[in-house]
Each structure stands twice: as C-alpha cells, then as structure tokens.
CSV table of C-alpha atoms and ligand atoms in Angstrom, one decimal:
chain,number,residue,atom,x,y,z
A,1,MET,CA,-14.8,2.7,8.5
A,2,SER,CA,-11.1,2.1,8.0
A,3,HIS,CA,-9.5,1.3,4.7
A,4,ARG,CA,-7.2,-1.7,5.2
A,5,ILE,CA,-4.0,-1.5,3.2
A,6,GLY,CA,-1.5,-4.2,2.6
A,7,VAL,CA,2.0,-3.3,1.5
A,8,LEU,CA,4.3,-5.7,-0.4
A,9,LEU,CA,8.0,-4.9,-0.5
A,10,SER,CA,11.4,-6.6,-1.1
A,11,GLY,CA,13.9,-4.1,0.2
A,12,ARG,CA,14.5,-0.7,1.8
A,13,GLY,CA,10.9,0.2,2.4
A,14,SER,CA,11.2,4.0,2.2
A,15,ASN,CA,7.9,4.3,0.3
A,16,PHE,CA,6.2,2.1,2.8
A,17,GLU,CA,7.6,4.3,5.5
A,18,ALA,CA,6.4,7.4,3.7
A,19,LEU,CA,2.9,6.0,3.5
A,20,ALA,CA,2.9,5.0,7.2
A,21,ASP,CA,4.1,8.5,8.1
A,22,SER,CA,1.3,10.1,6.0
A,23,ILE,CA,-1.3,7.9,7.6
A,24,ALA,CA,0.0,8.7,11.1
A,25,ALA,CA,-0.1,12.4,10.2
A,26,GLY,CA,-3.7,12.1,9.1
A,27,ARG,CA,-2.9,12.8,5.4
A,28,ILE,CA,-4.8,9.7,4.2
A,29,PRO,CA,-8.1,9.8,6.0
A,30,GLY,CA,-9.4,6.4,7.2
A,31,ALA,CA,-6.4,4.4,6.1
A,32,GLU,CA,-4.5,1.8,8.0
A,33,ILE,CA,-1.6,-0.4,7.0
A,34,VAL,CA,-2.7,-3.7,8.5
A,35,LEU,CA,0.0,-6.0,7.0
A,36,VAL,CA,3.4,-5.8,5.3
A,37,ILE,CA,4.7,-8.8,3.3
A,38,SER,CA,8.2,-9.2,2.1
A,39,ASN,CA,9.5,-12.0,-0.2
A,40,ARG,CA,12.9,-11.4,1.3
A,41,GLU,CA,13.8,-11.9,4.9
A,42,ASP,CA,16.6,-9.4,4.8
A,43,ALA,CA,14.4,-6.5,3.7
A,44,LEU,CA,15.0,-3.4,5.7
A,45,GLY,CA,11.3,-2.6,5.3
A,46,LEU,CA,10.6,-5.4,7.8
A,47,GLN,CA,12.5,-3.6,10.4
A,48,ARG,CA,10.8,-0.3,9.6
A,49,ALA,CA,7.4,-2.1,10.0
A,50,ALA,CA,8.5,-3.6,13.4
A,51,ALA,CA,9.6,-0.1,14.6
A,52,ARG,CA,6.1,1.1,13.9
A,53,ARG,CA,4.4,-2.0,15.3
A,54,ILE,CA,2.8,-2.8,12.0
A,55,PRO,CA,2.4,-6.6,11.5
A,56,ALA,CA,4.9,-7.9,8.9
A,57,ARG,CA,5.7,-11.3,7.6
A,58,VAL,CA,8.1,-12.9,5.2
A,59,ILE,CA,6.7,-15.2,2.5
A,60,SER,CA,9.7,-16.6,0.7
A,61,SER,CA,9.2,-17.4,-3.0
A,62,LYS,CA,12.0,-20.0,-3.1
A,63,GLY,CA,11.1,-23.0,-5.1
A,64,LEU,CA,7.6,-21.8,-5.9
A,65,GLN,CA,6.0,-21.2,-9.2
A,66,ARG,CA,4.7,-17.6,-9.7
A,67,GLU,CA,1.0,-18.4,-9.1
A,68,ALA,CA,1.6,-20.8,-6.2
A,69,TYR,CA,3.5,-18.0,-4.5
A,70,ASP,CA,0.9,-15.5,-5.3
A,71,ARG,CA,-1.8,-17.7,-3.8
A,72,LEU,CA,0.0,-17.7,-0.5
A,73,VAL,CA,0.4,-13.9,-0.5
A,74,VAL,CA,-3.3,-13.4,-1.5
A,75,SER,CA,-4.5,-15.7,1.2
A,76,GLU,CA,-2.6,-13.7,3.8
A,77,LEU,CA,-3.9,-10.4,2.4
A,78,GLN,CA,-7.5,-11.8,2.4
A,79,ARG,CA,-7.1,-13.1,6.0
A,80,ALA,CA,-6.1,-9.6,7.0
A,81,ARG,CA,-9.1,-8.2,5.1
A,82,VAL,CA,-6.9,-6.0,3.0
A,83,GLU,CA,-8.9,-3.8,0.6
A,84,LEU,CA,-6.0,-2.0,-1.2
A,85,VAL,CA,-2.6,-3.5,-2.0
A,86,CYS,CA,0.4,-1.1,-2.4
A,87,LEU,CA,3.5,-2.4,-4.0
A,88,ALA,CA,6.5,-0.6,-2.7
A,89,GLY,CA,9.7,-1.9,-4.2
A,90,PHE,CA,8.2,-5.4,-4.6
A,91,MET,CA,10.5,-7.0,-7.1
A,92,ARG,CA,8.1,-9.5,-8.6
A,93,LEU,CA,5.6,-9.5,-11.4
A,94,LEU,CA,2.1,-10.4,-10.2
A,95,SER,CA,0.3,-13.4,-11.8
A,96,PRO,CA,-3.1,-12.9,-13.5
A,97,TYR,CA,-4.5,-14.8,-10.5
A,98,PHE,CA,-3.3,-12.1,-8.0
A,99,VAL,CA,-4.5,-9.3,-10.2
A,100,ALA,CA,-7.9,-10.8,-10.5
A,101,CYS,CA,-8.2,-11.1,-6.7
A,102,PHE,CA,-7.9,-7.3,-6.3
A,103,PRO,CA,-9.4,-5.7,-9.4
A,104,GLN,CA,-8.1,-2.1,-9.8
A,105,ARG,CA,-7.1,-2.3,-6.2
A,106,ILE,CA,-3.3,-2.8,-6.6
A,107,LEU,CA,-1.0,0.2,-6.9
A,108,ASN,CA,2.7,0.4,-7.8
A,109,ILE,CA,5.2,3.2,-7.8
A,110,HIS,CA,7.9,3.3,-10.4
A,111,PRO,CA,10.8,5.7,-10.6
A,112,SER,CA,10.3,7.0,-14.2
A,113,LEU,CA,7.7,8.7,-16.2
A,114,LEU,CA,6.0,5.7,-17.7
A,115,PRO,CA,5.8,4.4,-20.3
A,116,SER,CA,9.4,5.5,-20.6
A,117,PHE,CA,11.9,3.2,-18.8
A,118,PRO,CA,9.9,0.4,-17.3
A,119,GLY,CA,11.7,-2.4,-15.5
A,120,LEU,CA,14.9,-2.4,-13.5
A,121,GLU,CA,17.2,0.6,-12.9
A,122,ALA,CA,14.8,3.1,-14.4
A,123,GLN,CA,16.9,6.0,-13.1
A,124,ARG,CA,20.0,4.7,-14.8
A,125,GLN,CA,18.0,4.1,-18.0
A,126,ALA,CA,16.9,7.7,-18.0
A,127,LEU,CA,20.4,9.0,-17.5
A,128,GLU,CA,21.9,6.9,-20.2
A,129,TYR,CA,19.1,7.8,-22.6
A,130,GLY,CA,19.8,11.5,-22.0
A,131,VAL,CA,16.4,12.7,-21.1
A,132,LYS,CA,16.3,16.2,-19.5
A,133,PHE,CA,13.3,15.4,-17.3
A,134,SER,CA,12.3,12.2,-15.5
A,135,GLY,CA,10.2,11.5,-12.5
A,136,CYS,CA,7.9,8.9,-11.0
A,137,THR,CA,4.6,7.2,-11.7
A,138,VAL,CA,1.9,5.6,-9.5
A,139,HIS,CA,-0.2,3.3,-11.6
A,140,LEU,CA,-2.8,0.5,-11.2
A,141,VAL,CA,-1.2,-2.9,-11.6
A,142,ASP,CA,-2.1,-5.4,-14.2
A,143,GLU,CA,-0.2,-8.6,-15.1
A,144,ASN,CA,2.2,-6.7,-17.4
A,145,LEU,CA,5.3,-5.0,-16.1
A,146,ASP,CA,4.9,-1.3,-15.1
A,147,ALA,CA,1.9,-1.1,-17.5
A,148,GLY,CA,-1.5,-0.4,-15.9
A,149,PRO,CA,-3.4,2.9,-16.0
A,150,ILE,CA,-1.6,5.9,-14.6
A,151,LEU,CA,-2.9,7.5,-11.4
A,152,ALA,CA,-0.3,10.2,-10.8
A,153,GLN,CA,3.0,11.4,-12.0
A,154,ALA,CA,5.6,13.9,-10.8
A,155,ILE,CA,8.4,15.4,-12.9
A,156,VAL,CA,12.0,16.1,-11.8
A,157,PRO,CA,14.8,17.7,-13.9
A,158,VAL,CA,17.8,15.7,-14.9
A,159,ARG,CA,20.9,17.8,-14.3
A,160,ASP,CA,24.1,17.7,-16.3
A,161,ASP,CA,26.1,16.6,-13.3
A,162,ASP,CA,23.7,14.0,-12.1
A,163,THR,CA,24.8,10.5,-11.2
A,164,ASP,CA,22.5,7.5,-10.7
A,165,GLU,CA,22.5,8.3,-7.0
A,166,THR,CA,21.7,12.0,-7.2
A,167,LEU,CA,18.9,11.5,-9.7
A,168,SER,CA,17.5,8.6,-7.7
A,169,ALA,CA,17.4,10.7,-4.6
A,170,ARG,CA,15.7,13.6,-6.3
A,171,ILE,CA,13.1,11.2,-7.7
A,172,LEU,CA,12.7,9.3,-4.4
A,173,ALA,CA,11.7,12.5,-2.6
A,174,GLU,CA,8.9,13.0,-5.2
A,175,GLU,CA,7.9,9.3,-4.9
A,176,HIS,CA,7.2,9.7,-1.2
A,177,ARG,CA,4.9,12.6,-1.8
A,178,LEU,CA,3.2,11.2,-4.8
A,179,TYR,CA,2.3,7.8,-3.4
A,180,THR,CA,0.4,9.4,-0.6
A,181,GLU,CA,-1.6,11.5,-3.1
A,182,ALA,CA,-2.4,8.5,-5.2
A,183,VAL,CA,-3.5,6.4,-2.3
A,184,ARG,CA,-5.7,9.2,-1.0
A,185,LEU,CA,-7.3,9.5,-4.5
A,186,ILE,CA,-8.0,5.8,-4.8
A,187,LEU,CA,-9.5,5.5,-1.3
A,188,SER,CA,-11.6,8.6,-1.8
A,189,GLY,CA,-13.3,6.9,-4.8
A,190,ARG,CA,-13.4,10.3,-6.5
A,191,TYR,CA,-12.1,9.2,-9.9
A,192,ARG,CA,-13.4,7.4,-13.0
A,193,ILE,CA,-11.5,5.2,-15.4
A,194,VAL,CA,-12.1,5.8,-19.1
A,195,GLY,CA,-10.0,3.5,-21.3
A,196,ARG,CA,-6.5,3.9,-19.8
A,197,ARG,CA,-7.2,7.3,-18.4
A,198,VAL,CA,-7.8,7.8,-14.7
A,199,ILE,CA,-9.8,11.0,-14.4
A,200,ALA,CA,-9.8,12.6,-10.9
A,201,LEU,CA,-13.0,14.3,-10.1
A,202,ALA,CA,-12.9,18.0,-9.0
A,203,ASN,CA,-10.8,18.8,-5.9
A,204,GLU,CA,-8.7,15.6,-5.9
A,205,LEU,CA,-5.0,15.5,-6.5
B,1,GRF,C1,11.5,2.9,-5.5
B,1,GRF,O1,12.4,3.6,-6.3
B,1,GRF,C2,10.3,2.5,-6.3
B,1,GRF,O2,9.9,3.5,-7.2
B,1,GRF,C3,10.7,1.2,-7.0
B,1,GRF,O3,11.5,0.6,-6.1
B,1,GRF,C4,12.1,1.5,-5.2
B,1,GRF,C5,11.7,1.1,-3.8
B,1,GRF,O4,12.3,1.8,-2.8
B,1,GRF,N1,9.5,0.5,-7.4
B,1,GRF,P1,11.9,1.7,-1.3
B,1,GRF,O5,12.0,0.2,-0.9
B,1,GRF,O6,10.4,2.1,-1.2
B,1,GRF,O7,12.8,2.6,-0.5
C-alpha cells in the first residue's frame, strides 16, 4: 500500500525536490508525493513539481482568514487522500483546524537546532547570536511556530568566515538528507511519542 504524501511550499522547493528524489531512488519505501500545494503562484517549487509530473496547484491566500484558507487546503489534501503532510518552506502558520485534521501527521523542516532560532531567517539569527554550531530540525507540527515534538536533528559547524549564504548552504545540504530520514521514520511507524520526546525504535534513523 502506498503512503500518500502532500507537500506544501511557498518558494524554491529544494526540500520537496530532495524528497521526490529520495522516493524515486527507493529511499522511502512505499511513499508517493501525490500533491504539491503552493500559496504563491511564482514558487519555483511548482516548476520542479511539473518537471517531475507531480500534480501541483496554487491556492492563493489573498483576502482569506487563516482558517478559511486552511479549509481549502485541507479539502484538497483530503480529496487527494493524503496521509502525511510535509511542509517544505511553507511560509504560513497552520490553524488549529488544519492541525486537528492531520493529528501527528504534519512535518516541518526548520534551518536551526530548535528550540533555538525559530521563525524567519534562522541562519542569520544563528550567525548574529554567535553560536559555534547550528543545524536543522524536522518536527511534528502543532499550531505554534516551529514548536512541535522533534523527530530528527542534524548539526553543522558555524565557521568564522561564514556568511548568511555559506551557512545556509551548509545547513541546506543536511536538510535534504534529514527530511528523508524523518519521513522514512514516520511512515515506518517505528517510533513512540512520550511527552515531547519522539523515541525511534531500534534500527530506525
Ligand atoms: C528551508 O531552509 C527550510 O528549512 C525552511 O525554508 C527553506 C525552504 O527551502 N523551512 P526550499 O524551498 O525547500 O528550498
């Protein structure tokens, strides 16, 4: 049976592409990306979806309240029988309604070691703070920003000569690897959640 994944994005779509490549290479057994949704029609991720012949659509949020917008997105995801939602650079906070429709079935990737540096420009925040290590986090999504239980993290060093761009590129390479691992873990079902802790059972991750 295939695991039907929906990806939400707003921009470049490199994490979406990394997931699609992993699936094509058989690194996420049984997974299929059945739908990509963007809230922006100029998102490069839409072109990346088209190049892979993955169904994609734009749902514009202009003029809509958060929950009204989320109802549109959720109904598209449900129509496509999506079981797992992967946020990949989707620049919107989800409403409680959305989160309740996919309990513990929404993942997000964030370019810092949460709970440090949530929100926008996490790489710049890390540089300006002066941390010596940063990284990325895949977590379950709740209605708070970058806040749900952590599934996986990867660490990268911050070098003295780093700029926003060089640090972001180093983190992004890890993001592409980590998201695949986290999706594989979730779809395997081989984990349990204790409080905020996501505990992988043996031989996963
Ligand atoms: C990534 O850095 C991701 O961690 C953050 O937004 C960026 C999206 O990049 N949530 P892309 O669109 O996947 O290339």
